[in-house]
mmCIF file of C-alpha atoms in Angstrom:
data_model
loop_
_atom_site.group_PDB
_atom_site.id
_atom_site.type_symbol
_atom_site.label_atom_id
_atom_site.label_comp_id
_atom_site.label_asym_id
_atom_site.label_seq_id
_atom_site.Cartn_x
_atom_site.Cartn_y
_atom_site.Cartn_z
ATOM 1 C CA ASP W 1 17.172 42.450 -12.476
ATOM 2 C CA SER W 2 21.097 42.488 -11.582
ATOM 3 C CA GLY W 3 21.692 44.065 -15.041
ATOM 4 C CA VAL W 4 23.481 40.765 -15.638
ATOM 5 C CA THR W 5 22.202 39.300 -18.803
ATOM 6 C CA GLN W 6 22.164 35.903 -20.492
ATOM 7 C CA THR W 7 20.890 34.240 -23.538
ATOM 8 C CA PRO W 8 19.440 31.827 -24.702
ATOM 9 C CA LYS W 9 17.078 31.390 -21.785
ATOM 10 C CA HIS W 10 16.513 27.535 -22.516
ATOM 11 C CA LEU W 11 18.343 25.090 -24.560
ATOM 12 C CA ILE W 12 17.692 21.699 -25.670
ATOM 13 C CA THR W 13 20.290 20.101 -28.174
ATOM 14 C CA ALA W 14 21.924 16.141 -28.319
ATOM 15 C CA THR W 15 24.344 14.377 -27.328
ATOM 16 C CA GLY W 16 27.352 15.402 -29.292
ATOM 17 C CA GLN W 17 26.249 18.710 -30.022
ATOM 18 C CA ARG W 18 27.799 22.133 -29.713
ATOM 19 C CA VAL W 19 26.195 25.278 -28.433
ATOM 20 C CA THR W 20 27.222 28.502 -27.179
ATOM 21 C CA LEU W 21 26.112 30.204 -24.140
ATOM 22 C CA ARG W 22 26.052 34.397 -24.202
ATOM 23 C CA CYS W 23 26.676 36.793 -21.325
ATOM 24 C CA SER W 24 26.529 40.355 -20.759
ATOM 25 C CA PRO W 25 28.020 42.018 -17.753
ATOM 26 C CA ARG W 26 26.475 45.006 -15.896
ATOM 27 C CA SER W 27 27.418 48.270 -17.146
ATOM 28 C CA GLY W 28 30.982 49.167 -15.997
ATOM 29 C CA ASP W 29 31.640 45.642 -14.851
ATOM 30 C CA LEU W 30 34.970 44.354 -16.141
ATOM 31 C CA SER W 31 35.080 40.893 -14.601
ATOM 32 C CA VAL W 32 33.001 37.989 -15.858
ATOM 33 C CA TYR W 33 32.265 34.653 -14.389
ATOM 34 C CA TRP W 34 30.889 30.881 -15.420
ATOM 35 C CA TYR W 35 29.350 28.660 -13.130
ATOM 36 C CA GLN W 36 27.434 25.323 -13.673
ATOM 37 C CA GLN W 37 24.913 24.680 -11.198
ATOM 38 C CA SER W 38 23.573 20.407 -11.159
ATOM 39 C CA LEU W 39 21.615 18.455 -9.712
ATOM 40 C CA ASP W 40 24.333 15.972 -8.603
ATOM 41 C CA GLN W 41 27.719 18.760 -8.320
ATOM 42 C CA GLY W 42 25.793 21.752 -6.968
ATOM 43 C CA LEU W 43 27.040 24.900 -8.282
ATOM 44 C CA GLN W 44 30.570 25.044 -9.535
ATOM 45 C CA PHE W 45 32.918 27.950 -10.203
ATOM 46 C CA LEU W 46 34.285 27.017 -14.238
ATOM 47 C CA ILE W 47 36.053 30.247 -15.420
ATOM 48 C CA GLN W 48 37.025 34.226 -14.679
ATOM 49 C CA TYR W 49 37.497 36.263 -17.445
ATOM 50 C CA TYR W 50 38.807 39.836 -16.470
ATOM 51 C CA ASN W 51 39.071 42.804 -19.218
ATOM 52 C CA GLY W 52 39.239 40.053 -21.740
ATOM 53 C CA GLU W 53 41.778 37.669 -20.094
ATOM 54 C CA GLU W 54 41.090 34.586 -18.350
ATOM 55 C CA ARG W 55 41.602 34.755 -14.871
ATOM 56 C CA ALA W 56 40.857 31.666 -13.057
ATOM 57 C CA LYS W 57 39.829 28.106 -13.816
ATOM 58 C CA GLY W 58 37.642 26.085 -11.706
ATOM 59 C CA ASN W 59 36.311 22.817 -12.849
ATOM 60 C CA ILE W 60 36.227 22.967 -16.484
ATOM 61 C CA LEU W 61 36.377 20.311 -18.702
ATOM 62 C CA GLU W 62 38.548 20.300 -21.488
ATOM 63 C CA ARG W 63 35.411 20.016 -23.661
ATOM 64 C CA PHE W 64 34.523 23.467 -22.584
ATOM 65 C CA SER W 65 36.037 26.845 -23.174
ATOM 66 C CA ALA W 66 35.377 30.326 -22.862
ATOM 67 C CA GLN W 67 36.389 34.139 -24.263
ATOM 68 C CA GLN W 68 35.579 37.744 -23.228
ATOM 69 C CA PHE W 69 35.499 39.855 -26.185
ATOM 70 C CA PRO W 70 36.266 43.413 -25.983
ATOM 71 C CA ASP W 71 33.049 44.671 -25.348
ATOM 72 C CA LEU W 72 33.394 42.737 -22.308
ATOM 73 C CA HIS W 73 30.452 40.094 -23.367
ATOM 74 C CA SER W 74 31.129 36.726 -23.045
ATOM 75 C CA GLU W 75 30.710 33.463 -24.483
ATOM 76 C CA LEU W 76 31.103 30.002 -23.078
ATOM 77 C CA ASN W 77 31.223 27.175 -25.766
ATOM 78 C CA LEU W 78 30.355 23.162 -24.717
ATOM 79 C CA SER W 79 31.095 21.083 -27.059
ATOM 80 C CA SER W 80 30.801 17.192 -27.489
ATOM 81 C CA LEU W 81 28.018 17.277 -25.188
ATOM 82 C CA GLU W 82 26.940 14.703 -23.089
ATOM 83 C CA LEU W 83 23.789 13.829 -20.766
ATOM 84 C CA GLY W 84 25.704 14.938 -18.007
ATOM 85 C CA ASP W 85 26.433 18.537 -19.610
ATOM 86 C CA SER W 86 22.805 19.323 -18.316
ATOM 87 C CA ALA W 87 21.969 21.769 -15.666
ATOM 88 C CA LEU W 88 22.014 25.303 -15.328
ATOM 89 C CA TYR W 89 24.247 27.711 -16.607
ATOM 90 C CA PHE W 90 25.184 31.199 -14.800
ATOM 91 C CA CYS W 91 26.756 34.021 -15.786
ATOM 92 C CA ALA W 92 28.171 36.715 -12.680
ATOM 93 C CA SER W 93 30.393 40.263 -13.347
ATOM 94 C CA SER W 94 32.130 42.175 -10.769
ATOM 95 C CA VAL W 95 33.301 45.467 -11.092
ATOM 96 C CA GLY W 96 37.308 44.091 -11.245
ATOM 97 C CA VAL W 97 39.381 42.092 -9.353
ATOM 98 C CA ALA W 98 40.408 43.363 -5.831
ATOM 99 C CA GLY W 99 39.496 39.987 -4.257
ATOM 100 C CA ASP W 100 36.360 41.674 -2.427
ATOM 101 C CA GLU W 101 34.272 41.909 -5.350
ATOM 102 C CA THR W 102 30.732 41.070 -5.106
ATOM 103 C CA GLN W 103 29.304 38.710 -8.168
ATOM 104 C CA TYR W 104 25.909 39.824 -9.274
ATOM 105 C CA PHE W 105 24.644 36.468 -11.430
ATOM 106 C CA GLY W 106 22.486 36.666 -14.270
ATOM 107 C CA PRO W 107 18.982 34.837 -15.156
ATOM 108 C CA GLY W 108 21.310 31.811 -16.218
ATOM 109 C CA THR W 109 20.702 29.418 -19.389
ATOM 110 C CA ARG W 110 19.110 26.215 -18.678
ATOM 111 C CA LEU W 111 20.862 23.481 -21.116
ATOM 112 C CA LEU W 112 19.218 20.139 -21.805
ATOM 113 C CA VAL W 113 21.017 17.177 -23.859
ATOM 114 C CA LEU W 114 18.887 14.851 -24.862
ATOM 115 C CA ALA V 1 40.881 23.221 -1.008
ATOM 116 C CA GLN V 2 38.193 25.442 0.200
ATOM 117 C CA THR V 3 34.650 23.895 1.577
ATOM 118 C CA VAL V 4 31.170 25.534 2.361
ATOM 119 C CA THR V 5 28.819 23.019 4.439
ATOM 120 C CA GLN V 6 25.391 23.691 5.173
ATOM 121 C CA SER V 7 23.805 21.083 7.396
ATOM 122 C CA GLN V 8 20.528 21.732 6.717
ATOM 123 C CA PRO V 9 19.103 20.565 3.466
ATOM 124 C CA GLU V 10 15.308 21.902 4.284
ATOM 125 C CA MET V 11 13.976 24.269 6.894
ATOM 126 C CA SER V 12 9.996 25.500 7.522
ATOM 127 C CA VAL V 13 8.496 28.071 9.621
ATOM 128 C CA GLN V 14 5.307 29.777 9.805
ATOM 129 C CA GLU V 15 5.129 33.194 8.641
ATOM 130 C CA ALA V 16 6.824 35.829 10.761
ATOM 131 C CA GLU V 17 9.038 33.792 12.368
ATOM 132 C CA THR V 18 12.503 33.925 12.883
ATOM 133 C CA VAL V 19 14.514 31.183 11.437
ATOM 134 C CA THR V 20 18.534 30.790 11.572
ATOM 135 C CA LEU V 21 20.286 28.648 8.848
ATOM 136 C CA SER V 22 23.465 27.597 9.094
ATOM 137 C CA CYS V 23 26.484 27.554 7.465
ATOM 138 C CA THR V 24 30.278 26.129 8.390
ATOM 139 C CA TYR V 25 33.838 26.692 6.283
ATOM 140 C CA ASP V 26 37.153 25.389 6.179
ATOM 141 C CA THR V 27 39.986 27.317 4.895
ATOM 142 C CA SER V 28 43.486 28.078 5.646
ATOM 143 C CA GLU V 29 43.591 32.137 4.376
ATOM 144 C CA SER V 30 42.987 34.803 6.669
ATOM 145 C CA ASN V 31 41.415 37.262 4.682
ATOM 146 C CA TYR V 32 38.702 36.266 2.777
ATOM 147 C CA TYR V 33 34.467 37.007 2.318
ATOM 148 C CA LEU V 34 31.569 35.387 2.907
ATOM 149 C CA PHE V 35 28.402 35.492 1.185
ATOM 150 C CA TRP V 36 24.958 34.442 1.451
ATOM 151 C CA TYR V 37 22.399 33.868 -1.772
ATOM 152 C CA LYS V 38 18.842 33.280 -2.244
ATOM 153 C CA GLN V 39 17.295 31.381 -5.528
ATOM 154 C CA PRO V 40 13.858 31.610 -5.288
ATOM 155 C CA PRO V 41 11.682 29.204 -8.164
ATOM 156 C CA SER V 42 12.171 31.234 -10.779
ATOM 157 C CA ARG V 43 16.269 30.133 -10.401
ATOM 158 C CA GLN V 44 17.684 33.308 -10.077
ATOM 159 C CA MET V 45 20.674 33.999 -8.329
ATOM 160 C CA ILE V 46 20.161 36.977 -5.752
ATOM 161 C CA LEU V 47 22.849 38.516 -2.953
ATOM 162 C CA VAL V 48 21.449 38.534 0.542
ATOM 163 C CA ILE V 49 24.278 39.670 2.289
ATOM 164 C CA ARG V 50 27.941 40.011 2.352
ATOM 165 C CA GLN V 51 30.582 39.607 5.566
ATOM 166 C CA GLU V 52 34.188 40.870 5.204
ATOM 167 C CA ALA V 53 36.608 37.994 7.562
ATOM 168 C CA TYR V 54 38.586 40.902 8.929
ATOM 169 C CA LYS V 55 35.183 42.892 10.269
ATOM 170 C CA GLN V 56 34.712 41.760 13.614
ATOM 171 C CA GLN V 57 31.231 43.377 13.456
ATOM 172 C CA ASN V 58 28.234 41.393 12.159
ATOM 173 C CA ALA V 59 26.311 42.376 8.836
ATOM 174 C CA THR V 60 23.318 43.418 8.617
ATOM 175 C CA GLU V 61 20.699 44.420 5.922
ATOM 176 C CA ASN V 62 17.099 45.129 7.058
ATOM 177 C CA ARG V 63 15.052 41.262 8.322
ATOM 178 C CA PHE V 64 18.580 39.479 7.268
ATOM 179 C CA SER V 65 21.813 39.290 9.998
ATOM 180 C CA VAL V 66 24.753 37.278 10.229
ATOM 181 C CA ASN V 67 26.416 35.409 13.007
ATOM 182 C CA PHE V 68 30.046 35.623 12.002
ATOM 183 C CA GLN V 69 32.555 33.579 14.511
ATOM 184 C CA LYS V 70 35.634 33.322 12.542
ATOM 185 C CA ALA V 71 37.540 31.383 15.119
ATOM 186 C CA ALA V 72 34.173 28.343 14.867
ATOM 187 C CA LYS V 73 34.348 29.378 10.881
ATOM 188 C CA SER V 74 30.823 29.541 11.453
ATOM 189 C CA PHE V 75 28.523 32.061 9.106
ATOM 190 C CA SER V 76 24.939 31.884 10.012
ATOM 191 C CA LEU V 77 22.055 33.338 8.545
ATOM 192 C CA LYS V 78 18.884 34.736 10.499
ATOM 193 C CA ILE V 79 15.883 35.847 8.978
ATOM 194 C CA SER V 80 13.608 37.972 11.039
ATOM 195 C CA ASP V 81 9.974 38.651 10.549
ATOM 196 C CA SER V 82 10.235 36.047 7.394
ATOM 197 C CA GLN V 83 7.644 36.562 4.772
ATOM 198 C CA LEU V 84 6.484 34.330 2.135
ATOM 199 C CA GLY V 85 8.771 36.227 -0.484
ATOM 200 C CA ASP V 86 11.215 34.551 1.536
ATOM 201 C CA THR V 87 10.846 30.704 0.549
ATOM 202 C CA ALA V 88 13.275 30.272 -1.778
ATOM 203 C CA MET V 89 17.115 27.840 -1.768
ATOM 204 C CA TYR V 90 19.397 29.711 0.613
ATOM 205 C CA PHE V 91 23.361 28.795 -0.753
ATOM 206 C CA CYS V 92 26.591 29.779 1.616
ATOM 207 C CA ALA V 93 29.370 31.117 -0.163
ATOM 208 C CA PHE V 94 32.918 31.855 0.344
ATOM 209 C CA SER V 95 34.929 33.729 -1.700
ATOM 210 C CA SER V 96 38.164 33.187 -2.356
ATOM 211 C CA TYR V 97 40.889 35.544 -3.901
ATOM 212 C CA LEU V 98 42.943 32.799 -5.724
ATOM 213 C CA ILE V 99 45.701 34.978 -6.727
ATOM 214 C CA GLN V 100 46.057 38.964 -7.562
ATOM 215 C CA GLY V 101 43.262 39.665 -10.079
ATOM 216 C CA ALA V 102 41.400 36.016 -9.422
ATOM 217 C CA GLN V 103 38.446 35.290 -7.605
ATOM 218 C CA LYS V 104 35.989 32.405 -7.431
ATOM 219 C CA LEU V 105 32.909 31.506 -5.049
ATOM 220 C CA VAL V 106 32.643 27.824 -3.261
ATOM 221 C CA PHE V 107 29.401 27.384 -2.677
ATOM 222 C CA GLY V 108 27.655 25.244 -0.065
ATOM 223 C CA GLN V 109 24.750 22.500 -0.919
ATOM 224 C CA GLY V 110 21.929 24.781 0.165
ATOM 225 C CA THR V 111 19.256 24.954 2.417
ATOM 226 C CA ARG V 112 15.680 24.492 1.072
ATOM 227 C CA LEU V 113 13.761 27.198 3.147
ATOM 228 C CA THR V 114 9.634 27.272 3.083
ATOM 229 C CA ILE V 115 7.614 30.031 4.955
ATOM 230 C CA ASN V 116 4.057 28.499 5.240
ATOM 231 C CA PRO V 117 1.335 31.067 5.709
#
């Protein structure tokens, strides 16, 4: 158990819908990262937050957005869902932003868009 | 942009054997970090080992060790005395320190390792 929690574990929804994935980092960690794991694209970095501020952006679609709240939990919002958004979404956390931070991953949220 | 390549999609060995998983990467940065993560059937991503690029000494964690060749941009993982519980997908990852306070992991495509009894 990494100490990172993600809810829900599974999510099934329809095209065009909007969903919210939630992540709570390890106790004491200030950085949160989101990754998408799909069969065709592999594991891809989406976005990073540090202490409530966006710090880095990767291959995140405009239909996707995220935020980190004062209690440091983070949410990833996916809207206008398409079949291709079906994937495993991971949240990871690390202590800070020193550049040599080891990221610890949550169990993931498996999203299925029908 | 940084890239990570794992040239072995699948590998299979017998229990107690030693196995080496290959990883190469491409970067123009001089200071970076490399990781191996394990993803068992539960799909959880578990850190196996990490290596700092500025360190010449290869990292070791119990039965897991790496062979880091900076000039060749190679970062292989050796698993000694392999166990059934080592069966998993293994991902090599490069830590890109983008700007002050920003970081992301770039992953390879993974190697599916099966340990046979």
